[in-house]
Short mmCIF file of C-alpha atoms in Angstrom, two decimals:
data_model
loop_
_atom_site.label_atom_id
_atom_site.label_comp_id
_atom_site.label_asym_id
_atom_site.label_seq_id
_atom_site.Cartn_x
_atom_site.Cartn_y
_atom_site.Cartn_z
CA MET A 9 -28.16 -30.25 -29.13
CA ALA A 10 -28.18 -28.70 -25.66
CA ASP A 11 -28.11 -32.21 -24.10
CA PHE A 12 -25.19 -33.07 -26.34
CA HIS A 13 -23.22 -30.05 -25.18
CA CYS A 14 -24.04 -30.75 -21.54
CA LYS A 15 -22.86 -34.35 -21.95
CA THR A 16 -19.63 -33.15 -23.54
CA GLU A 17 -19.09 -30.68 -20.72
CA GLU A 18 -19.60 -33.39 -18.10
CA MET A 19 -17.14 -35.67 -19.93
CA PHE A 20 -14.58 -32.87 -19.95
CA LEU A 21 -15.03 -32.09 -16.28
CA THR A 22 -14.80 -35.79 -15.41
CA ALA A 23 -11.63 -36.19 -17.43
CA LEU A 24 -10.14 -33.15 -15.72
CA SER A 25 -11.00 -34.48 -12.27
CA ASN A 26 -9.70 -38.00 -12.95
CA TYR A 27 -6.40 -36.71 -14.27
CA HIS A 28 -5.50 -34.28 -11.52
CA ILE A 29 -6.83 -35.96 -8.36
CA ILE A 30 -7.46 -39.29 -6.72
CA LEU A 31 -10.93 -39.50 -5.26
CA GLU A 32 -11.07 -41.14 -1.84
CA GLU A 33 -14.41 -42.01 -0.30
CA PRO A 34 -14.47 -41.42 3.47
CA HIS A 35 -14.90 -44.47 5.70
CA SER A 36 -17.87 -42.94 7.47
CA CYS A 37 -21.20 -43.68 5.82
CA VAL A 38 -22.75 -40.56 7.31
CA SER A 39 -20.40 -38.13 5.63
CA GLY A 40 -20.72 -37.81 1.88
CA ILE A 41 -17.64 -35.61 1.43
CA VAL A 42 -15.16 -36.59 -1.27
CA LYS A 43 -11.54 -35.75 -0.45
CA ALA A 44 -9.11 -34.79 -3.21
CA VAL A 45 -5.52 -35.96 -2.81
CA LEU A 46 -2.85 -34.70 -5.18
CA LYS A 47 -0.74 -37.36 -6.88
CA LYS A 48 2.90 -37.32 -5.88
CA ARG A 49 5.28 -37.28 -8.81
CA GLU A 50 8.93 -36.63 -9.43
CA TYR A 51 8.98 -33.83 -11.96
CA GLY A 52 11.98 -34.63 -14.14
CA THR A 53 12.85 -33.64 -17.70
CA LYS A 54 9.77 -35.42 -19.02
CA TYR A 55 7.58 -32.80 -17.35
CA THR A 56 9.78 -29.75 -17.90
CA GLN A 57 11.02 -30.17 -21.47
CA ASN A 58 7.76 -28.89 -22.92
CA ASN A 59 7.49 -25.95 -20.53
CA PHE A 60 7.30 -22.50 -22.06
CA ILE A 61 9.90 -19.83 -21.40
CA THR A 62 9.89 -16.14 -22.34
CA ALA A 63 12.58 -14.49 -24.42
CA VAL A 64 13.93 -12.45 -21.49
CA ARG A 65 14.34 -15.51 -19.29
CA ALA A 66 15.89 -17.49 -22.14
CA MET A 67 18.56 -14.82 -22.68
CA ASN A 68 19.25 -14.33 -18.97
CA GLU A 69 19.29 -17.97 -17.86
CA PHE A 70 20.99 -19.50 -20.92
CA CYS A 71 23.25 -16.58 -21.96
CA LEU A 72 21.77 -16.34 -25.46
CA LYS A 73 21.36 -13.46 -27.89
CA PRO A 74 18.18 -12.36 -29.66
CA SER A 75 19.64 -13.68 -32.90
CA ASP A 76 19.93 -17.16 -31.34
CA LEU A 77 16.25 -17.15 -30.40
CA SER A 78 15.16 -16.02 -33.85
CA GLN A 79 15.96 -19.48 -35.19
CA LEU A 80 13.79 -21.33 -32.68
CA ARG A 81 10.15 -22.31 -32.87
CA LYS A 82 7.89 -19.49 -31.69
CA ILE A 83 4.60 -20.11 -29.93
CA ARG A 84 1.96 -17.44 -29.40
CA ARG A 85 0.34 -17.73 -26.01
CA ARG A 86 -2.96 -16.18 -25.09
CA SER A 87 -2.53 -13.64 -22.35
CA PRO A 88 -4.70 -14.16 -19.26
CA HIS A 89 -5.35 -10.40 -19.20
CA ASP A 90 -8.22 -9.15 -21.30
CA ASP A 91 -6.48 -5.88 -22.15
CA THR A 92 -3.12 -7.43 -23.11
CA GLU A 93 -2.15 -8.89 -26.46
CA ALA A 94 -0.85 -12.43 -26.86
CA PHE A 95 2.88 -12.85 -26.30
CA THR A 96 5.59 -15.08 -27.80
CA VAL A 97 7.22 -17.92 -25.85
CA PHE A 98 9.66 -20.72 -26.65
CA LEU A 99 9.87 -24.37 -25.66
CA ARG A 100 12.38 -24.81 -22.86
CA SER A 101 13.78 -27.93 -24.54
CA ASP A 102 14.55 -25.91 -27.71
CA VAL A 103 16.25 -23.18 -25.66
CA GLU A 104 18.36 -25.71 -23.75
CA ALA A 105 19.44 -27.39 -26.98
CA LYS A 106 20.35 -24.02 -28.50
CA ALA A 107 22.38 -23.10 -25.43
CA LEU A 108 24.39 -26.33 -25.68
CA GLU A 109 24.94 -25.64 -29.38
CA VAL A 110 26.22 -22.13 -28.66
CA TRP A 111 28.39 -22.91 -25.62
CA GLY A 112 29.42 -26.48 -26.44
CA SER A 113 28.76 -28.13 -23.07
CA PRO A 114 26.88 -27.65 -19.79
CA GLU A 115 30.18 -26.89 -18.05
CA ALA A 116 30.96 -24.05 -20.46
CA LEU A 117 27.47 -22.62 -19.98
CA ALA A 118 27.90 -22.77 -16.18
CA ARG A 119 31.24 -20.94 -16.45
CA GLU A 120 29.65 -18.22 -18.57
CA ARG A 121 26.83 -17.80 -16.07
CA LYS A 122 29.33 -17.46 -13.24
CA LEU A 123 31.40 -14.95 -15.20
CA ARG A 124 28.35 -12.80 -16.00
CA LYS A 125 27.28 -12.93 -12.36
CA GLN A 126 30.69 -11.63 -11.28
CA VAL A 127 30.57 -8.83 -13.86
CA GLU A 128 27.09 -7.86 -12.66
CA GLU A 129 28.23 -7.74 -9.03
CA GLU A 130 31.30 -5.66 -9.91
CA TYR A 131 29.10 -3.24 -11.84
CA LYS A 132 26.75 -2.84 -8.87
CA GLU A 133 29.70 -2.16 -6.56
CA SER A 134 31.16 0.41 -8.92
CA MET A 135 27.81 2.22 -9.15
CA LEU A 136 27.94 2.87 -5.41
CA PHE A 137 30.79 5.33 -5.98
CA VAL A 138 29.38 7.00 -9.08
CA ALA A 139 27.03 9.96 -8.87
CA ALA A 140 23.52 9.27 -10.01
CA PRO A 141 22.96 10.41 -13.60
CA SER A 142 20.73 13.36 -14.24
CA VAL A 143 17.19 12.42 -15.12
CA ASP A 144 14.91 14.33 -17.43
CA PRO A 145 11.91 15.30 -15.25
CA ARG A 146 9.67 15.17 -18.29
CA ALA A 147 10.11 11.40 -18.35
CA PHE A 148 8.00 11.02 -15.19
CA PRO A 149 4.51 12.24 -14.38
CA ARG A 150 4.25 15.19 -12.04
CA SER A 151 3.05 14.55 -8.53
CA GLY A 152 1.13 17.82 -8.21
CA LYS A 153 3.30 19.40 -5.49
CA ARG A 154 2.61 22.90 -6.78
CA THR A 155 -1.07 22.68 -5.92
CA THR A 156 -0.59 20.65 -2.72
CA PHE A 157 -0.29 23.75 -0.51
CA LEU A 158 -3.15 25.63 -2.15
CA GLN A 159 -5.92 23.32 -0.96
CA GLY A 160 -6.84 20.83 1.73
CA PRO A 161 -4.33 20.01 4.50
CA GLY A 162 -1.54 21.83 2.66
CA LYS A 163 -3.45 25.11 2.83
CA VAL A 164 -4.18 24.63 6.55
CA VAL A 165 -0.50 23.96 7.32
CA SER A 166 0.67 26.95 5.23
CA VAL A 167 -1.67 29.33 7.07
CA ALA A 168 -0.59 27.88 10.44
CA ILE A 169 3.12 28.34 9.65
CA CYS A 170 2.64 32.01 8.81
CA ILE A 171 0.47 32.84 11.83
CA ASN A 172 2.51 30.88 14.38
CA GLY A 173 5.72 32.41 13.04
CA LEU A 174 4.33 35.92 13.62
CA ASN A 175 3.01 34.92 17.04
CA PHE A 176 6.45 33.71 18.08
CA ILE A 177 7.95 37.09 17.19
CA PHE A 178 5.27 38.99 19.15
CA LYS A 179 5.52 36.73 22.20
CA ILE A 180 9.31 36.75 22.38
CA LEU A 181 9.26 40.56 22.30
CA ALA A 182 6.66 40.58 25.08
CA TRP A 183 8.82 38.21 27.16
CA VAL A 184 11.86 40.48 26.70
CA TYR A 185 9.86 43.44 28.07
CA THR A 186 8.00 41.61 30.87
CA GLY A 187 10.27 38.73 31.91
CA SER A 188 7.16 36.59 32.43
CA ALA A 189 7.64 32.82 32.71
CA SER A 190 4.19 32.21 31.18
CA MET A 191 5.02 34.50 28.26
CA PHE A 192 8.30 32.67 27.69
CA SER A 193 6.40 29.37 27.66
CA GLU A 194 3.96 30.78 25.12
CA ALA A 195 6.83 32.02 22.94
CA ILE A 196 8.44 28.57 23.04
CA HIS A 197 5.03 27.07 22.32
CA SER A 198 4.67 29.19 19.16
CA LEU A 199 8.23 28.37 18.06
CA ALA A 200 7.58 24.66 18.56
CA ASP A 201 4.33 24.95 16.58
CA THR A 202 6.09 26.75 13.72
CA CYS A 203 8.90 24.18 13.51
CA ASN A 204 6.51 21.25 13.75
CA GLN A 205 4.25 22.64 11.05
CA GLY A 206 7.29 23.15 8.84
CA LEU A 207 7.95 19.45 9.38
CA LEU A 208 4.33 18.71 8.45
CA ALA A 209 4.76 20.69 5.25
CA LEU A 210 7.77 18.54 4.41
CA GLY A 211 5.75 15.39 5.10
CA ILE A 212 2.91 16.58 2.87
CA SER A 213 5.27 17.39 -0.01
CA GLN A 214 6.92 13.95 0.30
CA SER A 215 3.61 12.07 0.60
CA VAL A 216 2.46 13.06 -2.90
CA ARG A 217 5.57 11.67 -4.58
CA ASN A 218 4.96 8.98 -7.19
CA PRO A 219 5.71 5.33 -6.26
CA ASP A 220 9.07 4.00 -7.42
CA ALA A 221 10.88 0.66 -7.54
CA VAL A 222 12.08 1.00 -3.94
CA HIS A 223 8.70 2.20 -2.60
CA PRO A 224 6.06 0.45 -4.75
CA TYR A 225 3.17 1.52 -2.51
CA GLY A 226 4.13 5.19 -2.56
CA PHE A 227 5.00 7.65 0.20
CA SER A 228 1.61 8.39 1.76
CA ASN A 229 2.84 7.33 5.22
CA MET A 230 5.24 10.29 5.24
CA ARG A 231 2.40 12.39 6.69
CA TYR A 232 2.09 10.04 9.64
CA ILE A 233 5.87 9.94 10.12
CA ALA A 234 6.07 13.74 10.08
CA SER A 235 3.14 13.99 12.52
CA LEU A 236 4.75 11.43 14.83
CA ILE A 237 8.03 13.38 14.87
CA SER A 238 6.00 16.54 15.41
CA GLY A 239 4.35 14.99 18.47
CA VAL A 240 7.75 14.07 19.91
CA GLY A 241 8.99 17.61 19.16
CA ILE A 242 6.02 19.17 20.98
CA PHE A 243 6.74 17.04 24.03
CA MET A 244 10.48 17.72 24.19
CA MET A 245 10.68 21.31 22.95
CA GLY A 246 7.28 22.65 24.02
CA ALA A 247 6.28 20.78 27.16
CA GLY A 248 9.84 20.21 28.38
CA LEU A 249 10.93 23.86 28.16
CA SER A 250 7.64 25.10 29.64
CA TRP A 251 8.06 22.81 32.64
CA TYR A 252 11.68 23.83 33.01
CA HIS A 253 10.88 27.55 32.92
CA GLY A 254 7.94 27.09 35.30
CA ILE A 255 10.09 25.23 37.83
CA MET A 256 12.81 27.87 37.55
CA GLY A 257 10.14 30.51 38.14
CA LEU A 258 9.07 28.76 41.32
CA LEU A 259 12.67 28.55 42.53
CA ASN A 260 13.59 32.10 41.50
CA PRO A 261 10.36 34.14 41.24
CA GLN A 262 10.53 37.32 39.16
CA PRO A 263 7.83 40.04 39.06
CA ILE A 264 6.23 41.12 35.77
CA GLU A 265 7.69 44.45 34.80
CA SER A 266 5.34 45.53 31.99
CA LEU A 267 1.73 45.18 30.84
CA LEU A 268 2.74 44.86 27.18
CA TRP A 269 1.75 41.21 27.40
CA VAL A 270 -1.94 42.14 27.25
CA SER A 271 -1.84 43.40 23.66
CA ASP A 272 0.51 40.62 22.51
CA LEU A 273 -1.61 37.85 23.96
CA GLY A 274 -4.76 39.42 22.54
CA LEU A 275 -3.25 39.53 19.06
CA ALA A 276 -1.97 35.96 19.44
CA PHE A 277 -5.37 34.73 20.63
CA PHE A 278 -7.33 36.02 17.63
CA SER A 279 -4.70 34.97 15.06
CA ILE A 280 -4.50 31.41 16.44
CA LEU A 281 -8.29 31.27 16.64
CA ALA A 282 -8.43 32.07 12.91
CA THR A 283 -6.05 29.19 12.13
CA LEU A 284 -8.07 26.88 14.36
CA LEU A 285 -11.28 27.72 12.49
CA VAL A 286 -9.57 26.97 9.15
CA ALA A 287 -8.48 23.55 10.47
CA ILE A 288 -11.97 22.80 11.84
CA SER A 289 -13.56 23.72 8.51
CA GLU A 290 -11.18 21.43 6.59
CA ILE A 291 -11.76 18.50 8.93
CA LYS A 292 -15.55 18.90 8.67
CA LYS A 293 -15.35 18.73 4.87
CA SER A 294 -13.10 15.68 4.87
CA ALA A 295 -15.16 13.89 7.54
CA GLN A 296 -18.36 14.48 5.56
CA LEU A 297 -16.80 13.05 2.40
CA GLN A 298 -15.79 9.87 4.24
CA GLY A 299 -19.09 9.51 6.08
CA LEU A 300 -17.55 10.05 9.52
CA SER A 301 -18.38 12.36 12.38
CA PHE A 302 -15.97 15.12 13.35
CA TYR A 303 -14.96 13.22 16.49
CA GLU A 304 -14.38 9.91 14.65
CA TYR A 305 -12.29 11.61 11.99
CA VAL A 306 -10.02 13.22 14.59
CA MET A 307 -9.71 10.15 16.82
CA GLN A 308 -8.86 7.86 13.89
CA SER A 309 -6.26 10.36 12.62
CA ARG A 310 -7.54 10.13 9.05
CA ASP A 311 -5.65 13.30 8.12
CA PRO A 312 -2.63 13.54 10.43
CA SER A 313 -1.38 16.90 9.16
CA THR A 314 -4.67 18.74 9.75
CA ASN A 315 -5.07 16.92 13.08
CA VAL A 316 -1.74 18.27 14.30
CA VAL A 317 -2.70 21.83 13.34
CA LEU A 318 -6.11 21.41 15.00
CA LEU A 319 -4.72 20.08 18.27
CA GLU A 320 -1.75 22.46 18.36
CA ASP A 321 -3.97 25.48 17.77
CA ALA A 322 -6.59 24.26 20.23
CA ALA A 323 -3.82 23.87 22.81
CA ALA A 324 -2.49 27.31 21.83
CA VAL A 325 -5.88 28.98 22.38
CA LEU A 326 -6.26 27.30 25.76
CA GLY A 327 -2.62 28.12 26.55
CA VAL A 328 -3.13 31.81 25.78
CA ILE A 329 -6.21 31.88 28.03
CA LEU A 330 -4.31 30.09 30.79
CA ALA A 331 -1.23 32.30 30.44
CA ALA A 332 -3.33 35.47 30.38
CA SER A 333 -5.24 34.38 33.49
CA CYS A 334 -2.10 33.52 35.44
CA MET A 335 -0.24 36.66 34.33
CA GLY A 336 -3.29 38.75 35.23
CA LEU A 337 -3.37 37.25 38.72
CA THR A 338 0.34 37.94 39.09
CA SER A 339 -0.13 41.58 38.00
CA ILE A 340 -3.08 42.08 40.38
CA THR A 341 -1.67 40.32 43.43
CA GLY A 342 2.03 40.87 42.80
CA ASN A 343 2.64 37.14 43.49
CA PRO A 344 4.84 35.55 40.75
CA LEU A 345 3.68 32.08 41.85
CA TYR A 346 0.64 32.30 39.57
CA ASP A 347 2.85 33.06 36.55
CA SER A 348 5.03 30.00 37.21
CA LEU A 349 1.96 27.79 37.67
CA GLY A 350 0.68 29.07 34.33
CA SER A 351 3.93 27.95 32.68
CA LEU A 352 3.56 24.50 34.23
CA GLY A 353 -0.07 24.37 33.05
CA VAL A 354 0.91 25.20 29.47
CA GLY A 355 3.55 22.44 29.66
CA ALA A 356 0.94 19.93 30.86
CA LEU A 357 -1.38 20.97 28.03
CA LEU A 358 1.36 20.46 25.44
CA GLY A 359 2.33 17.12 26.99
CA THR A 360 -1.26 15.88 26.63
CA VAL A 361 -1.44 16.93 22.97
CA SER A 362 1.91 15.33 22.17
CA ALA A 363 0.91 12.04 23.85
CA PHE A 364 -2.28 11.90 21.76
CA LEU A 365 -0.39 12.62 18.51
CA ILE A 366 2.26 10.00 19.27
CA TYR A 367 -0.37 7.36 20.04
CA THR A 368 -2.65 7.96 17.03
CA ASN A 369 0.15 8.20 14.49
CA THR A 370 1.89 5.12 15.86
CA GLU A 371 -1.37 3.20 15.47
CA ALA A 372 -1.65 4.38 11.87
CA LEU A 373 1.93 3.41 11.02
CA LEU A 374 1.46 -0.05 12.52
CA GLY A 375 -1.18 -0.74 9.84
CA ARG A 376 -4.69 -0.35 11.17
CA SER A 377 -7.75 -1.98 9.65
CA ILE A 378 -10.50 0.01 7.99
CA GLN A 379 -14.03 0.10 9.43
CA ALA A 380 -15.73 -3.28 9.88
CA GLU A 381 -18.72 -2.18 7.77
CA HIS A 382 -16.44 -1.37 4.85
CA VAL A 383 -14.61 -4.70 5.16
CA GLN A 384 -17.97 -6.48 5.13
CA LYS A 385 -18.98 -4.61 2.00
CA LEU A 386 -15.81 -5.67 0.15
CA THR A 387 -16.15 -9.26 1.33
CA GLU A 388 -19.79 -9.53 0.28
CA PHE A 389 -18.92 -8.31 -3.20
CA LEU A 390 -16.45 -11.18 -3.64
CA GLU A 391 -18.69 -13.79 -2.03
CA ASN A 392 -21.60 -12.89 -4.34
CA ASP A 393 -19.53 -13.62 -7.45
CA PRO A 394 -20.51 -16.98 -9.06
CA ALA A 395 -16.86 -18.04 -9.49
CA VAL A 396 -16.07 -17.67 -5.79
CA ARG A 397 -16.85 -20.50 -3.39
CA ALA A 398 -15.56 -18.89 -0.19
CA ILE A 399 -13.36 -16.07 1.15
CA HIS A 400 -10.76 -16.53 3.89
CA ASP A 401 -8.20 -14.44 5.80
CA VAL A 402 -9.50 -11.02 4.75
CA LYS A 403 -7.27 -8.04 5.61
CA ALA A 404 -8.08 -4.44 4.64
CA THR A 405 -5.44 -1.96 5.77
CA ASP A 406 -5.62 1.82 5.79
CA MET A 407 -2.51 3.10 3.98
CA GLY A 408 -3.25 6.75 4.69
CA LEU A 409 -4.67 9.53 2.50
CA SER A 410 -7.88 7.51 2.02
CA LYS A 411 -5.99 4.66 0.35
CA VAL A 412 -6.82 1.05 1.21
CA ARG A 413 -4.88 -2.16 0.60
CA PHE A 414 -7.13 -5.24 0.40
CA LYS A 415 -5.92 -8.83 0.73
CA ALA A 416 -7.94 -12.05 0.79
CA GLU A 417 -7.58 -15.76 0.12
CA VAL A 418 -10.14 -16.86 -2.46
CA ASP A 419 -11.48 -20.39 -2.90
CA PHE A 420 -12.63 -20.50 -6.52
CA ASP A 421 -15.28 -22.89 -7.81
CA GLY A 422 -13.34 -25.00 -10.30
CA ARG A 423 -16.45 -26.04 -12.21
CA VAL A 424 -17.55 -22.44 -12.77
CA VAL A 425 -14.07 -21.50 -13.98
CA THR A 426 -13.99 -24.54 -16.29
CA ARG A 427 -17.41 -23.72 -17.70
CA SER A 428 -16.22 -20.15 -18.30
CA TYR A 429 -13.41 -21.62 -20.37
CA LEU A 430 -15.70 -24.00 -22.24
CA GLU A 431 -18.06 -21.18 -23.22
CA LYS A 432 -15.26 -19.73 -25.35
CA GLN A 433 -14.35 -23.05 -27.00
CA ASP A 434 -15.69 -25.16 -29.82
CA ILE A 435 -17.47 -27.96 -27.95
CA ASP A 436 -17.60 -30.19 -31.02
CA GLN A 437 -13.84 -29.90 -31.42
CA ILE A 438 -13.24 -30.77 -27.76
CA LEU A 439 -15.55 -33.81 -28.08
CA HIS A 440 -13.58 -34.96 -31.10
CA GLU A 441 -10.34 -34.60 -29.14
CA ILE A 442 -11.77 -36.64 -26.25
CA GLN A 443 -12.83 -39.40 -28.61
CA GLN A 444 -9.28 -39.54 -30.00
CA VAL A 445 -7.84 -40.28 -26.54
CA LYS A 446 -6.77 -43.94 -26.60
CA THR A 447 -3.57 -44.09 -24.55
CA PRO A 448 -2.23 -42.44 -21.37
CA GLU A 449 0.02 -40.29 -23.57
CA ASP A 450 -3.00 -39.05 -25.52
CA LEU A 451 -4.76 -38.22 -22.25
CA GLU A 452 -1.71 -36.39 -20.96
CA ASN A 453 -1.44 -34.27 -24.11
CA PHE A 454 -5.15 -33.48 -23.97
CA MET A 455 -4.99 -32.43 -20.33
CA LEU A 456 -1.82 -30.39 -20.79
CA LYS A 457 -3.42 -28.45 -23.61
CA HIS A 458 -6.66 -27.61 -21.87
CA GLY A 459 -5.33 -27.57 -18.30
CA GLU A 460 -2.98 -24.72 -19.08
CA ASN A 461 -5.76 -22.76 -20.75
CA ILE A 462 -7.97 -23.27 -17.70
CA ILE A 463 -5.20 -21.90 -15.47
CA ASP A 464 -5.07 -18.85 -17.75
CA THR A 465 -8.84 -18.51 -17.36
CA LEU A 466 -8.46 -18.66 -13.58
CA GLY A 467 -5.88 -15.86 -13.78
CA ALA A 468 -8.29 -13.84 -15.88
CA GLU A 469 -10.99 -14.34 -13.22
CA VAL A 470 -8.63 -13.00 -10.55
CA ASP A 471 -7.84 -9.94 -12.68
CA ARG A 472 -11.53 -9.36 -13.33
CA LEU A 473 -12.39 -9.43 -9.63
CA GLU A 474 -9.52 -7.09 -8.75
CA LYS A 475 -10.54 -4.64 -11.48
CA GLU A 476 -14.22 -4.64 -10.44
CA LEU A 477 -13.28 -4.27 -6.76
CA LYS A 478 -11.23 -1.16 -7.52
CA HIS A 479 -13.89 0.26 -9.85
CA ARG A 480 -16.67 -0.08 -7.26
CA ASN A 481 -14.44 1.16 -4.42
CA PRO A 482 -12.08 3.90 -5.65
CA GLU A 483 -10.32 4.12 -2.27
CA VAL A 484 -9.03 0.55 -2.75
CA ARG A 485 -5.73 1.11 -4.55
CA HIS A 486 -4.02 -2.26 -4.07
CA VAL A 487 -5.76 -5.65 -4.23
CA ASP A 488 -4.01 -8.97 -3.50
CA LEU A 489 -6.19 -12.03 -4.12
CA GLU A 490 -4.49 -15.33 -3.28
CA ILE A 491 -5.90 -18.50 -4.85
CA LEU A 492 -6.55 -21.36 -2.46
#
């Protein structure tokens, strides 16, 4: 019995091969490769009249009503998805005939299509001037914004906003009393940090929004966009003003009139140090979860919001030390040159931080690949599947927030897919159908019946691989497998 089934399977595979391809033996005797060449055919009404069409397409393309379709022959098609029920389709020839019966002629149907297209365009234009209707928020799942700023990067940014805001107030008061160029630079530095971290908070809140029709892959890149703008802001507002005030100090030196700066800078130093430690702790946790070192996590900008806080606060700590040193030298020696040089030094420090932020976030927005080891792991999983013959053009892109988009071209083994289909069929029934094939028309009907089911099986194999890939690798959110 097993030999009988194997013989039937080979007959089926041979029939499938002979119908779809012409086998051409190569001229070289050394090479034993068989080349498949697709037959060229003009696909007229003979090939399209028995095509299936869904109810939605039938109503849209042929201007029919549901009541018109209710009178037509209904065919239940097996869905290629394991978790989806079978769906109803209609023969295209039946739909075309019904459309001619309803509209009288092809010309009348074409006029109706044109009229409906005009009405649709007029409706779209009118909607541009109408306010968007109110939407019940309960109709959509919540994105979790309320908890976003209570943990992770959101918590780090919230703490940084509060501390840098207070530091700006203390430093600006100290500048008013002392007139120090370095103190003014530090005040501007704190203001720039506060504004930039407010921008980061906006980016974090937008990044957790749910995907919609316009943004099907979500808004996770908003964190990188906010960090990029923040880097530009640090350069223009922080570094630029510090350089300006330092140069003005060199041209018009002013002595420091008060020692109030000592207490203000001391308070600023310890408060910023506290924020810096919070950022370092968060990055260590995230880096450990992703199997990266602290340095790799920062350099790859895996969490742009926390990176900005880390670098800004690190620059702020160094800036406070630099400003305090230069202001101390000015107070001891009475030479305002040191104070102006301190302002220029703070500007250079901020310029370096902004350049790094601009570079890393630009790289992330351009679509950077994930680690080579991870790509190899995903590729090996596909290549080890029995239905896959080879994998080509693999691309795995980091979408931000530990989300990965994976794309690959897959060369499936047609025999394995066909055997997967045959395992679910009655082999005796298929053998009987093969034996009934006497004419080219019989062969065509046989191949159309089983060929379409095999294509459905191939689609099911693609869905299975995508589902298993996501299950084994939770960070992979979007999988695009193209069939070669």
